[in-house]
Short mmCIF file of the C-alpha atoms (twelve columns), coordinates in Angstrom:
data_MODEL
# 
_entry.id   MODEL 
# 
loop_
_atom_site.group_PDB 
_atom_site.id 
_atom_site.type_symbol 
_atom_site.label_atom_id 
_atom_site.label_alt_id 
_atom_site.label_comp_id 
_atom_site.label_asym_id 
_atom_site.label_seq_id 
_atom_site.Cartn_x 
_atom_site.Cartn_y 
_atom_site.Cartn_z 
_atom_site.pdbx_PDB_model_num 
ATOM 1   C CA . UNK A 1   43.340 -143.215 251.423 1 
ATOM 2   C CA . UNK A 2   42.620 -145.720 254.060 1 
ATOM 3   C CA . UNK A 3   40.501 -148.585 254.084 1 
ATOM 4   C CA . UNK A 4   37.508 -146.864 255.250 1 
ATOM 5   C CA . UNK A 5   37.665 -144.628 252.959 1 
ATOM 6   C CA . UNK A 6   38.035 -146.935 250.089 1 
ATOM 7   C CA . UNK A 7   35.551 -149.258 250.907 1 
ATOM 8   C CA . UNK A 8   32.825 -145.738 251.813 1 
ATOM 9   C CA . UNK A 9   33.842 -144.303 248.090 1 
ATOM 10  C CA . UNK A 10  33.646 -148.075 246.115 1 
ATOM 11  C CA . UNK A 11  29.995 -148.670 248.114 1 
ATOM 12  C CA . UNK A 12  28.475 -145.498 247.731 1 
ATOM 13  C CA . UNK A 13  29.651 -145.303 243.907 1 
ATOM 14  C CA . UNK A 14  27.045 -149.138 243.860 1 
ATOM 15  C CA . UNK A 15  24.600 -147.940 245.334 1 
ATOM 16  C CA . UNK A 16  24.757 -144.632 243.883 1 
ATOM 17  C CA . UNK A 17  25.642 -140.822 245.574 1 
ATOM 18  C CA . UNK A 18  22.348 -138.982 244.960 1 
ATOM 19  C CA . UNK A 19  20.562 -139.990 247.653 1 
ATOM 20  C CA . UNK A 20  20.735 -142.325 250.740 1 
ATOM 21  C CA . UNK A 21  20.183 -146.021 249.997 1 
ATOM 22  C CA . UNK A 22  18.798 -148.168 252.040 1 
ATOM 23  C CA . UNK A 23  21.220 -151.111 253.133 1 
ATOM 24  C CA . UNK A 24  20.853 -154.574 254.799 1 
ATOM 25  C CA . UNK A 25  23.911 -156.078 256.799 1 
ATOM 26  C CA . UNK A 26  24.002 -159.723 257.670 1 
ATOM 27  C CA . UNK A 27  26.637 -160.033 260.248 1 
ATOM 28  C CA . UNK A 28  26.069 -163.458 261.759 1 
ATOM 29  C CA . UNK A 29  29.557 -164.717 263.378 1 
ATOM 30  C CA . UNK A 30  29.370 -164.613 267.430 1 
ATOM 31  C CA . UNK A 31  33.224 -163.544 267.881 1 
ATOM 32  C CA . UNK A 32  34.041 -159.942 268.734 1 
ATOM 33  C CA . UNK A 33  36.603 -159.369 266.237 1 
ATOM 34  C CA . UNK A 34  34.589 -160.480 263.236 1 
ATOM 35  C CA . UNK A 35  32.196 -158.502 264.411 1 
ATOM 36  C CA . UNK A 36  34.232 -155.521 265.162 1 
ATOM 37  C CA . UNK A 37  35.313 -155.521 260.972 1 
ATOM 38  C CA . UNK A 38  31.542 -155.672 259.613 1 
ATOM 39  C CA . UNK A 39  30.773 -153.151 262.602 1 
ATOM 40  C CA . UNK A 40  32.661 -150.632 261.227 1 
ATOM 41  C CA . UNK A 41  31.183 -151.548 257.732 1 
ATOM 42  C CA . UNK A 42  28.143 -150.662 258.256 1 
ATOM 43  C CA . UNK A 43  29.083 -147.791 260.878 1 
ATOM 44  C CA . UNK A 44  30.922 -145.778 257.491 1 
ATOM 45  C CA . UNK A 45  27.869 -146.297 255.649 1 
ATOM 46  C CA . UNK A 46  26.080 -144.716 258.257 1 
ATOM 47  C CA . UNK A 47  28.251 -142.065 258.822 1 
ATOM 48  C CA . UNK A 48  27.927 -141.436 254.913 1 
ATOM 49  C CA . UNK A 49  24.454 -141.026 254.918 1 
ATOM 50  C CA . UNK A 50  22.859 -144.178 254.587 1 
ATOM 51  C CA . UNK A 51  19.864 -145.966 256.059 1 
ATOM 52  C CA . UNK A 52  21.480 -149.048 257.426 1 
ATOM 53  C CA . UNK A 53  20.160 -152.138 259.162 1 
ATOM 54  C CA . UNK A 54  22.274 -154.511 260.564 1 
ATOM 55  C CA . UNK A 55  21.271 -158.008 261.845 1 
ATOM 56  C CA . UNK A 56  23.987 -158.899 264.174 1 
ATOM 57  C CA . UNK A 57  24.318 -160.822 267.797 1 
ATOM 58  C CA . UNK A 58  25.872 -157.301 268.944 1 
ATOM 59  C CA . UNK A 59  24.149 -154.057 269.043 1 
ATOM 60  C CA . UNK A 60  25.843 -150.785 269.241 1 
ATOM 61  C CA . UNK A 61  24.964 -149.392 272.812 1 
ATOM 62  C CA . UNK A 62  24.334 -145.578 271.044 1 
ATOM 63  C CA . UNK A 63  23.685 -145.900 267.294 1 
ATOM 64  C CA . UNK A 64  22.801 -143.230 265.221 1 
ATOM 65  C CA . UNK A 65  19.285 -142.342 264.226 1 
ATOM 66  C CA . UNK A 66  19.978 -144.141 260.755 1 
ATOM 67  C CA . UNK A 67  21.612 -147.039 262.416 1 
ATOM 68  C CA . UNK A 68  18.812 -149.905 263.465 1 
ATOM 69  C CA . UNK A 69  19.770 -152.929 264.930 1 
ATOM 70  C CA . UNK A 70  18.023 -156.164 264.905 1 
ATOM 71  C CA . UNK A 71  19.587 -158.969 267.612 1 
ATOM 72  C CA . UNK A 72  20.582 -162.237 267.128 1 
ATOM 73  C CA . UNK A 73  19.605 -163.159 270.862 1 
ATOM 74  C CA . UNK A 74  21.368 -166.662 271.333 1 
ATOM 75  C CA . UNK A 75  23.564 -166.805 268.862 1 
ATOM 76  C CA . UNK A 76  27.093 -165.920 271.208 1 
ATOM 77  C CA . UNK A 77  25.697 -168.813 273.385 1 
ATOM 78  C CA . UNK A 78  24.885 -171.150 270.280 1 
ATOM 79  C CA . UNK A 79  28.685 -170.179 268.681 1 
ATOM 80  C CA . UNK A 80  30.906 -170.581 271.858 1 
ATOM 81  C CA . UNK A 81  31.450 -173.883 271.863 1 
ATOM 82  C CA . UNK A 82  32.527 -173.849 268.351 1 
ATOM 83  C CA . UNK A 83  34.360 -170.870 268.129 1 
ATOM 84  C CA . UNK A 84  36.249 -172.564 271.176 1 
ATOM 85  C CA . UNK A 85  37.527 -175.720 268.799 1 
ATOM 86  C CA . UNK A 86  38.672 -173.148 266.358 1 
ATOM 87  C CA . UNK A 87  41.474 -171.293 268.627 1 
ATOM 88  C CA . UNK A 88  41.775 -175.328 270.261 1 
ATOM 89  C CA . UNK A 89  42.849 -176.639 267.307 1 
ATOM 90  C CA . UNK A 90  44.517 -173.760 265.243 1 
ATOM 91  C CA . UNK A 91  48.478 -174.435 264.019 1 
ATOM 92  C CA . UNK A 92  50.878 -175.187 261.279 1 
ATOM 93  C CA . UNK A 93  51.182 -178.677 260.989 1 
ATOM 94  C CA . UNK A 94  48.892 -180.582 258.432 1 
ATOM 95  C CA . UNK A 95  47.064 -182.892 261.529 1 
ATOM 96  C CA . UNK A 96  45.725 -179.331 262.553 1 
ATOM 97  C CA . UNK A 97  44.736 -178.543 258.681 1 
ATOM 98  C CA . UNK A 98  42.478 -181.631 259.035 1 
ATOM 99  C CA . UNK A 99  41.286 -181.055 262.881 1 
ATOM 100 C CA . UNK A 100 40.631 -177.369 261.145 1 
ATOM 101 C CA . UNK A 101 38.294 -178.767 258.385 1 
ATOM 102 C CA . UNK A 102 36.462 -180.878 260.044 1 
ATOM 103 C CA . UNK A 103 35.288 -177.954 262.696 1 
ATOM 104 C CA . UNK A 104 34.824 -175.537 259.863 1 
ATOM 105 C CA . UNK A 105 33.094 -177.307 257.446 1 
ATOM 106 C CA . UNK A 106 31.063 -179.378 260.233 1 
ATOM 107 C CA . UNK A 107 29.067 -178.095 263.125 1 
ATOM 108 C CA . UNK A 108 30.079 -174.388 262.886 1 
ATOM 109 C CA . UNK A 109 28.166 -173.447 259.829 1 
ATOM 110 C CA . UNK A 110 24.971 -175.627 260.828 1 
ATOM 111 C CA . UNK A 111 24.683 -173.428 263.820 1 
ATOM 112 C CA . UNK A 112 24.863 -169.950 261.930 1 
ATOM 113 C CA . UNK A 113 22.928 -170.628 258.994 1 
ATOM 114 C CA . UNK A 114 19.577 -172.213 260.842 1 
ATOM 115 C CA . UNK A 115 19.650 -170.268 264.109 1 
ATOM 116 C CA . UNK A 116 19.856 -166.699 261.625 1 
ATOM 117 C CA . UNK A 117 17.235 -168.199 258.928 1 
ATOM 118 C CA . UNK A 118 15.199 -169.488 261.453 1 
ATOM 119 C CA . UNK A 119 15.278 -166.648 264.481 1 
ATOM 120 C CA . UNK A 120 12.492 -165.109 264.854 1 
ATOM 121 C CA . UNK A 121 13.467 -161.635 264.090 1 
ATOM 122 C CA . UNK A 122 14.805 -162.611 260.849 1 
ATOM 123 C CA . UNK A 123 12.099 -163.959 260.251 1 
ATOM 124 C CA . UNK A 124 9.629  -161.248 261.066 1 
ATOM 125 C CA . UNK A 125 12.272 -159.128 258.738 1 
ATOM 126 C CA . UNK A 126 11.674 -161.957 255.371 1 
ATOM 127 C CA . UNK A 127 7.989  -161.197 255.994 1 
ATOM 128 C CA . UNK A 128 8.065  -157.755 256.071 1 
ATOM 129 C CA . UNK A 129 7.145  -155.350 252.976 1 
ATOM 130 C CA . UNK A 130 10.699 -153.445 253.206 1 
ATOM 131 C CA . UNK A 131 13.122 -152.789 250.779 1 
ATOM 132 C CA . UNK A 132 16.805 -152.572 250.360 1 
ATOM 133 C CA . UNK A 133 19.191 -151.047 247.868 1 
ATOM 134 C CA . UNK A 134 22.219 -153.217 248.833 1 
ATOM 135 C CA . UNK A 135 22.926 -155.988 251.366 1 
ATOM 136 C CA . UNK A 136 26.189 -156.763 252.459 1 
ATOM 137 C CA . UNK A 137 26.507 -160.326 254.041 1 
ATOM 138 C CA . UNK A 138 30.138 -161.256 255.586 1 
ATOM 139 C CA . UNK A 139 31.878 -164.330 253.892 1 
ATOM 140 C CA . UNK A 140 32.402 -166.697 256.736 1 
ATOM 141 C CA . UNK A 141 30.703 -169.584 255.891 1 
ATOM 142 C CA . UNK A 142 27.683 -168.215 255.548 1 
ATOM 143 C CA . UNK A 143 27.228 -169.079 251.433 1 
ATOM 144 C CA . UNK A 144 22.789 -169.679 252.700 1 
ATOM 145 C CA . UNK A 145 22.871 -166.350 253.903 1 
ATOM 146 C CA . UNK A 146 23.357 -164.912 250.768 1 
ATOM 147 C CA . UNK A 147 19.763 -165.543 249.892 1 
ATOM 148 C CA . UNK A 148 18.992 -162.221 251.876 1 
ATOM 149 C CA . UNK A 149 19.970 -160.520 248.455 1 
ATOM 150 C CA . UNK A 150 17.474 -162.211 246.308 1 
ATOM 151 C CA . UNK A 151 14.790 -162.267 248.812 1 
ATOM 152 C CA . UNK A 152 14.875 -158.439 249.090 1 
ATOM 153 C CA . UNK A 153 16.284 -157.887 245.171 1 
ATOM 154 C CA . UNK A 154 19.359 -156.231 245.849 1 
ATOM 155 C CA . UNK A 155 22.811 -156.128 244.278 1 
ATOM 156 C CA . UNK A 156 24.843 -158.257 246.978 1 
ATOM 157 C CA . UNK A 157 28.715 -157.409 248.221 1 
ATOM 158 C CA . UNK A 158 30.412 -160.132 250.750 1 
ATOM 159 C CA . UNK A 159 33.839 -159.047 252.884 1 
ATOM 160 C CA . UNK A 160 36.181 -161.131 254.495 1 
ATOM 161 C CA . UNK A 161 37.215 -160.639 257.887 1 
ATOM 162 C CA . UNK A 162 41.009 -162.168 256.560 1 
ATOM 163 C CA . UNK A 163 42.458 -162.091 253.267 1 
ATOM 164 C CA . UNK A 164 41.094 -163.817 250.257 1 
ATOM 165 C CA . UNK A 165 40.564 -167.408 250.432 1 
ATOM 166 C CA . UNK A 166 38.281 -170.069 248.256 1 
ATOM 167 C CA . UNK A 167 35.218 -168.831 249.834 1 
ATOM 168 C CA . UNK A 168 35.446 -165.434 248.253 1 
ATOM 169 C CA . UNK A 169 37.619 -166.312 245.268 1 
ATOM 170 C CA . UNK A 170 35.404 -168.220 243.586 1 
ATOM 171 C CA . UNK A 171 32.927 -165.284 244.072 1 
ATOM 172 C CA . UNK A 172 33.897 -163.173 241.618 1 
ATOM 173 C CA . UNK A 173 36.432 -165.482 239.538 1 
ATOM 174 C CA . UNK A 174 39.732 -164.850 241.286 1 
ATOM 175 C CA . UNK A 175 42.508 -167.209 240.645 1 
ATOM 176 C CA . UNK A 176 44.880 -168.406 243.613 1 
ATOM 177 C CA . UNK A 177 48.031 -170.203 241.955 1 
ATOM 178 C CA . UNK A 178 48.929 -172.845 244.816 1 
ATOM 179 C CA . UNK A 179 52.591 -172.815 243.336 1 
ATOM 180 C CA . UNK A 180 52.522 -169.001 245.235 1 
ATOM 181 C CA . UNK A 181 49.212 -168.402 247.093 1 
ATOM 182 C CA . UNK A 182 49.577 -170.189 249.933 1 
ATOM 183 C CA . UNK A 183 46.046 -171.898 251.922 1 
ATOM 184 C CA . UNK A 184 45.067 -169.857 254.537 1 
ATOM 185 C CA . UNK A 185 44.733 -172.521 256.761 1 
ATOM 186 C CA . UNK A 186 48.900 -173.177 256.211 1 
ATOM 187 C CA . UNK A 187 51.231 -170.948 257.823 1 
ATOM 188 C CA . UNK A 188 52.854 -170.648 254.181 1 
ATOM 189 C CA . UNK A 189 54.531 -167.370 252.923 1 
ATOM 190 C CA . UNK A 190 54.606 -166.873 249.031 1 
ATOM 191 C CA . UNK A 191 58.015 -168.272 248.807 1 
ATOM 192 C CA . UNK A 192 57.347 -171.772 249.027 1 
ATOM 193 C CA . UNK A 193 59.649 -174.497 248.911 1 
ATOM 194 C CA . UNK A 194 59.015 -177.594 246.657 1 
ATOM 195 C CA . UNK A 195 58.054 -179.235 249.533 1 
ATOM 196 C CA . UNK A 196 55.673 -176.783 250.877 1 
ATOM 197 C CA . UNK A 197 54.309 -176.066 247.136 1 
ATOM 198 C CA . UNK A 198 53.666 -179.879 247.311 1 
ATOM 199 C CA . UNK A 199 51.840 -180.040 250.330 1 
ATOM 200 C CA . UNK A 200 49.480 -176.562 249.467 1 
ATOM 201 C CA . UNK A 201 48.140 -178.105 245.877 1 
ATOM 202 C CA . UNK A 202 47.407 -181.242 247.575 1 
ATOM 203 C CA . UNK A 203 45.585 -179.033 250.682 1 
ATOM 204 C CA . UNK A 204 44.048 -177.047 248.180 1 
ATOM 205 C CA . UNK A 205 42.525 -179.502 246.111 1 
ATOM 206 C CA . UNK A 206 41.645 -181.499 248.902 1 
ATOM 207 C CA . UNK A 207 39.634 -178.558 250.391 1 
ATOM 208 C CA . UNK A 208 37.637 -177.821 246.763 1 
ATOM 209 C CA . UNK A 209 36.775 -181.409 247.169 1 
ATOM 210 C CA . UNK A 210 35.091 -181.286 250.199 1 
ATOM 211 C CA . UNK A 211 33.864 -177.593 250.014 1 
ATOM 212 C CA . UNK A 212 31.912 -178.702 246.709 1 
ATOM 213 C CA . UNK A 213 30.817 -182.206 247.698 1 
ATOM 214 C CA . UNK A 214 30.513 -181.921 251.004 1 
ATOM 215 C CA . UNK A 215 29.896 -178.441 252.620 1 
ATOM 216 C CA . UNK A 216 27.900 -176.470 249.486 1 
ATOM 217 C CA . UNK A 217 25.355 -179.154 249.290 1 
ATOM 218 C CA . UNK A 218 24.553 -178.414 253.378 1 
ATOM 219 C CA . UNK A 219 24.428 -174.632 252.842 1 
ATOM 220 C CA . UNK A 220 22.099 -175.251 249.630 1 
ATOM 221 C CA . UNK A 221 19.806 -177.411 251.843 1 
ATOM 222 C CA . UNK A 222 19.853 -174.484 254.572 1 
ATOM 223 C CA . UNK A 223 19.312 -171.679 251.316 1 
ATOM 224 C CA . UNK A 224 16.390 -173.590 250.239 1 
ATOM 225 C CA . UNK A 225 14.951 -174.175 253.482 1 
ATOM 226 C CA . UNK A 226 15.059 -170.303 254.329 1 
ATOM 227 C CA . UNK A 227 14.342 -169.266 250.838 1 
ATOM 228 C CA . UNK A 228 11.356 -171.295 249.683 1 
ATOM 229 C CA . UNK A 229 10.018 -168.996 247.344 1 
ATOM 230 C CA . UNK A 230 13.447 -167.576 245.824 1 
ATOM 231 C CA . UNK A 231 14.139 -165.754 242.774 1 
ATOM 232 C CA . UNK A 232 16.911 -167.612 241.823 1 
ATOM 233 C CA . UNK A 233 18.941 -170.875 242.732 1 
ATOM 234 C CA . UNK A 234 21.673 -171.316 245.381 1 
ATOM 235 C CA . UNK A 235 24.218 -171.521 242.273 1 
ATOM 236 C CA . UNK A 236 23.006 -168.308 240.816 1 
ATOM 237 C CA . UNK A 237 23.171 -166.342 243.830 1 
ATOM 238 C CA . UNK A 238 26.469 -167.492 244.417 1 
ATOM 239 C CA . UNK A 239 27.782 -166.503 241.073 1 
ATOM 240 C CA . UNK A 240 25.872 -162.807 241.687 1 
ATOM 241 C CA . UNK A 241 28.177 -161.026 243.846 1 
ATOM 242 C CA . UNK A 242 28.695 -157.716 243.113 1 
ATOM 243 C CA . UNK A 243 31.792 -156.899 245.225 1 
ATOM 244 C CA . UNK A 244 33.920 -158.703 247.788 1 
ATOM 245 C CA . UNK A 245 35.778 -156.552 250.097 1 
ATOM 246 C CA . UNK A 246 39.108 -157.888 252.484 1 
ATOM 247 C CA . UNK A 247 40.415 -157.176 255.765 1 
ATOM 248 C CA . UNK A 248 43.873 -157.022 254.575 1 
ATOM 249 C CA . UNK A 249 46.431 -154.653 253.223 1 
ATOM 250 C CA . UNK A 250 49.567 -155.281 250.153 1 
ATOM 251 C CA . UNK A 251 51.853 -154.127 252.461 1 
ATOM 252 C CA . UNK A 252 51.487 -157.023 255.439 1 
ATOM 253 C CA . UNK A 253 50.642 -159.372 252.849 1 
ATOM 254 C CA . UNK A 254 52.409 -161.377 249.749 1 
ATOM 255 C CA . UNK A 255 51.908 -160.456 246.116 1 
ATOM 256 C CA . UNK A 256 48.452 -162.302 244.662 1 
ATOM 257 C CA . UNK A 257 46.464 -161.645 242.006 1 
ATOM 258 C CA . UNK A 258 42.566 -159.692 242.257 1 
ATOM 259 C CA . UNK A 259 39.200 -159.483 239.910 1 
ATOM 260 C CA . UNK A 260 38.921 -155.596 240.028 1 
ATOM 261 C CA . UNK A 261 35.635 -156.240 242.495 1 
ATOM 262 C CA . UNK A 262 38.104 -157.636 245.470 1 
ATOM 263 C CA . UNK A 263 39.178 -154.907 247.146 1 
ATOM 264 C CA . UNK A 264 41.776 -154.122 249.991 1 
ATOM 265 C CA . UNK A 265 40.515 -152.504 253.089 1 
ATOM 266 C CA . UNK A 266 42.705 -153.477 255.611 1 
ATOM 267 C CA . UNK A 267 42.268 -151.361 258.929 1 
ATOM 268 C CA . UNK A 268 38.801 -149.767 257.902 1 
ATOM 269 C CA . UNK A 269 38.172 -150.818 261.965 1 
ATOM 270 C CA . UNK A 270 40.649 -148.783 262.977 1 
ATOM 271 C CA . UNK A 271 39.251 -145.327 264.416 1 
ATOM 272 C CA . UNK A 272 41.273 -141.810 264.983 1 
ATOM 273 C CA . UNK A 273 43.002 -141.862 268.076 1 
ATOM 274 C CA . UNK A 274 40.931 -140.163 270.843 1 
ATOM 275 C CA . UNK A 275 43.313 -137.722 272.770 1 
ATOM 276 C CA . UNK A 276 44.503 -138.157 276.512 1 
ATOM 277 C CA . UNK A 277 44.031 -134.923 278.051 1 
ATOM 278 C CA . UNK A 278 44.808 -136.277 281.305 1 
ATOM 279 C CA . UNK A 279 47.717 -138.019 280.637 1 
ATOM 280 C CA . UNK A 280 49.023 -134.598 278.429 1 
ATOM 281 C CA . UNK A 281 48.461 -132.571 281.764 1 
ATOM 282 C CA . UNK A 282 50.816 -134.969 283.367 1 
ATOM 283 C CA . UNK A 283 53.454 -135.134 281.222 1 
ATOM 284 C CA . UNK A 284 53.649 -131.234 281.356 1 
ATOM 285 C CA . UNK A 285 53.537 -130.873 284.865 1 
ATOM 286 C CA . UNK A 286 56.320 -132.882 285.123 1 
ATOM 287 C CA . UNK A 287 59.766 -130.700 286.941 1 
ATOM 288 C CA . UNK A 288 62.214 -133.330 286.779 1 
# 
């Protein structure tokens, strides 16, 4: 079965089969190809039966009748800049771990979290009477965000649009070994030298340092700043995840271990291969 399959049958079996649920997608990140992965999300759900809503900067250009879209106008102009630094500064060495950090954990998630909580067409949607059955928020710094679950009382599931990493382990309670499960911010395979093994616990703990001291407290200022009224605390919503899905596959990938609510789904953007008549005619035609 292939990842869009497994991610349709594991959703629909949350939300239950009898009927179509109604389902919220937070898609916030300005580049294409994260948007492409939660795209196609939402798209299977759709194509499943579903009532889906998506807030996204990108808007399909024919959706479906159950497909509504609600625009994050601004938001590629507002993430350019940033998303810019991240391809700038990207490499293997441990000066670009640091250059890496600093971007990721600085600016970057200031813009997404108050220009989405604070847009006006999210905001006209936290006002409104409706109801969800599920929202599905992607895991990209975006730990505020997940407030849309609470605010709207809905189970919550988060995907990745890499492989597992802090920011969805801690989730749902998986454990990453550093002695084999390299950073994803190191160019590290499982088979680590001392040396490497050295360098990834001390990158590792270094990041849970500043991800808890520095970067949660921001998003829990930007959570309680969009979520005055909410059900439960920052903490609480980040321990109430219901699933976490990943946009890789075993077999590209090194051996780690999974909660049974992290699931594989590596290629659920990939589509069937639309045929070439054109190109067939050609190839037939040919007398030589």
């Amino acid at each position: 079965m292939n990842g869009r399959g497994i991610f349709t049958l594991v959703t629909i079996g949350l939300v239950g089969y009898a009927s179509g649920a109604r389902i919220l997608g937070i898609l916030p990140m300005g580049a294409k190809s994260h948007n492409i992965i939660g795209a196609a999300y939402m798209k299977a759900l759709a194509a499943a039966g579903h009532e889906v809503t998506v807030v996204s900067p990108y808007t399909l250009k024919s959706p479906p009748k159950n497909y509504r879209d609600i625009e994050l106008t601004g938001m590629l102009e507002a993430m350019d800049d940033q998303e810019q630094n991240l391809f700038n500064y990207k490499g293997s060495g441990i000066g670009s771990f640091f250059i890496m950090m600093y971007v990721l954990y600085g600016k970057l998630p200031e813009v997404v979290g108050k220009l989405v909580l604070q847009h006006p067409n999210v905001v006209t949607l936290l006002n409104s009477n409706e109801k969800f059955d599920l929202v599905i928020v992607e895991s990209f710094l975006t730990e505020s965000l997940y407030g849309f679950a609470q605010h709207f009382d809905a189970p919550l599931v988060t995907y990745s649009t890499f492989g597992n990493s802090m920011w969805t382990n801690d989730l749902v309670g998986t454990p990453a070994p550093p002695s084999h499960v390299a950073h994803f911010l190191l160019s590290y395979a499982d088979r680590m030298t001392f040396w490497e093994r050295l360098v990834n616990t001390a990158v590792t703990i270094l990041d849970r340092v500043v991800f808890e001291w520095y970067y949660l407290p921001k998003q829990k200022r930007f959570y309680e700043a969009g979520f005055p009224d909410a059900r439960i605390s920052f903490e609480d919503q980040m321990r109430n995840v219901s699933l976490v899905f990943l946009n890789q596959h075993f077999s590209v990938s090194s051996p780690r271990p999974y909660t049974p609510n992290m699931v594989e789904v590596g290629g659920i953007q990939v589509e069937k291969p639309k045929a070439l008549p054109k190109v067939r005619s050609l190839i037939r035609g040919r007398t030589d």
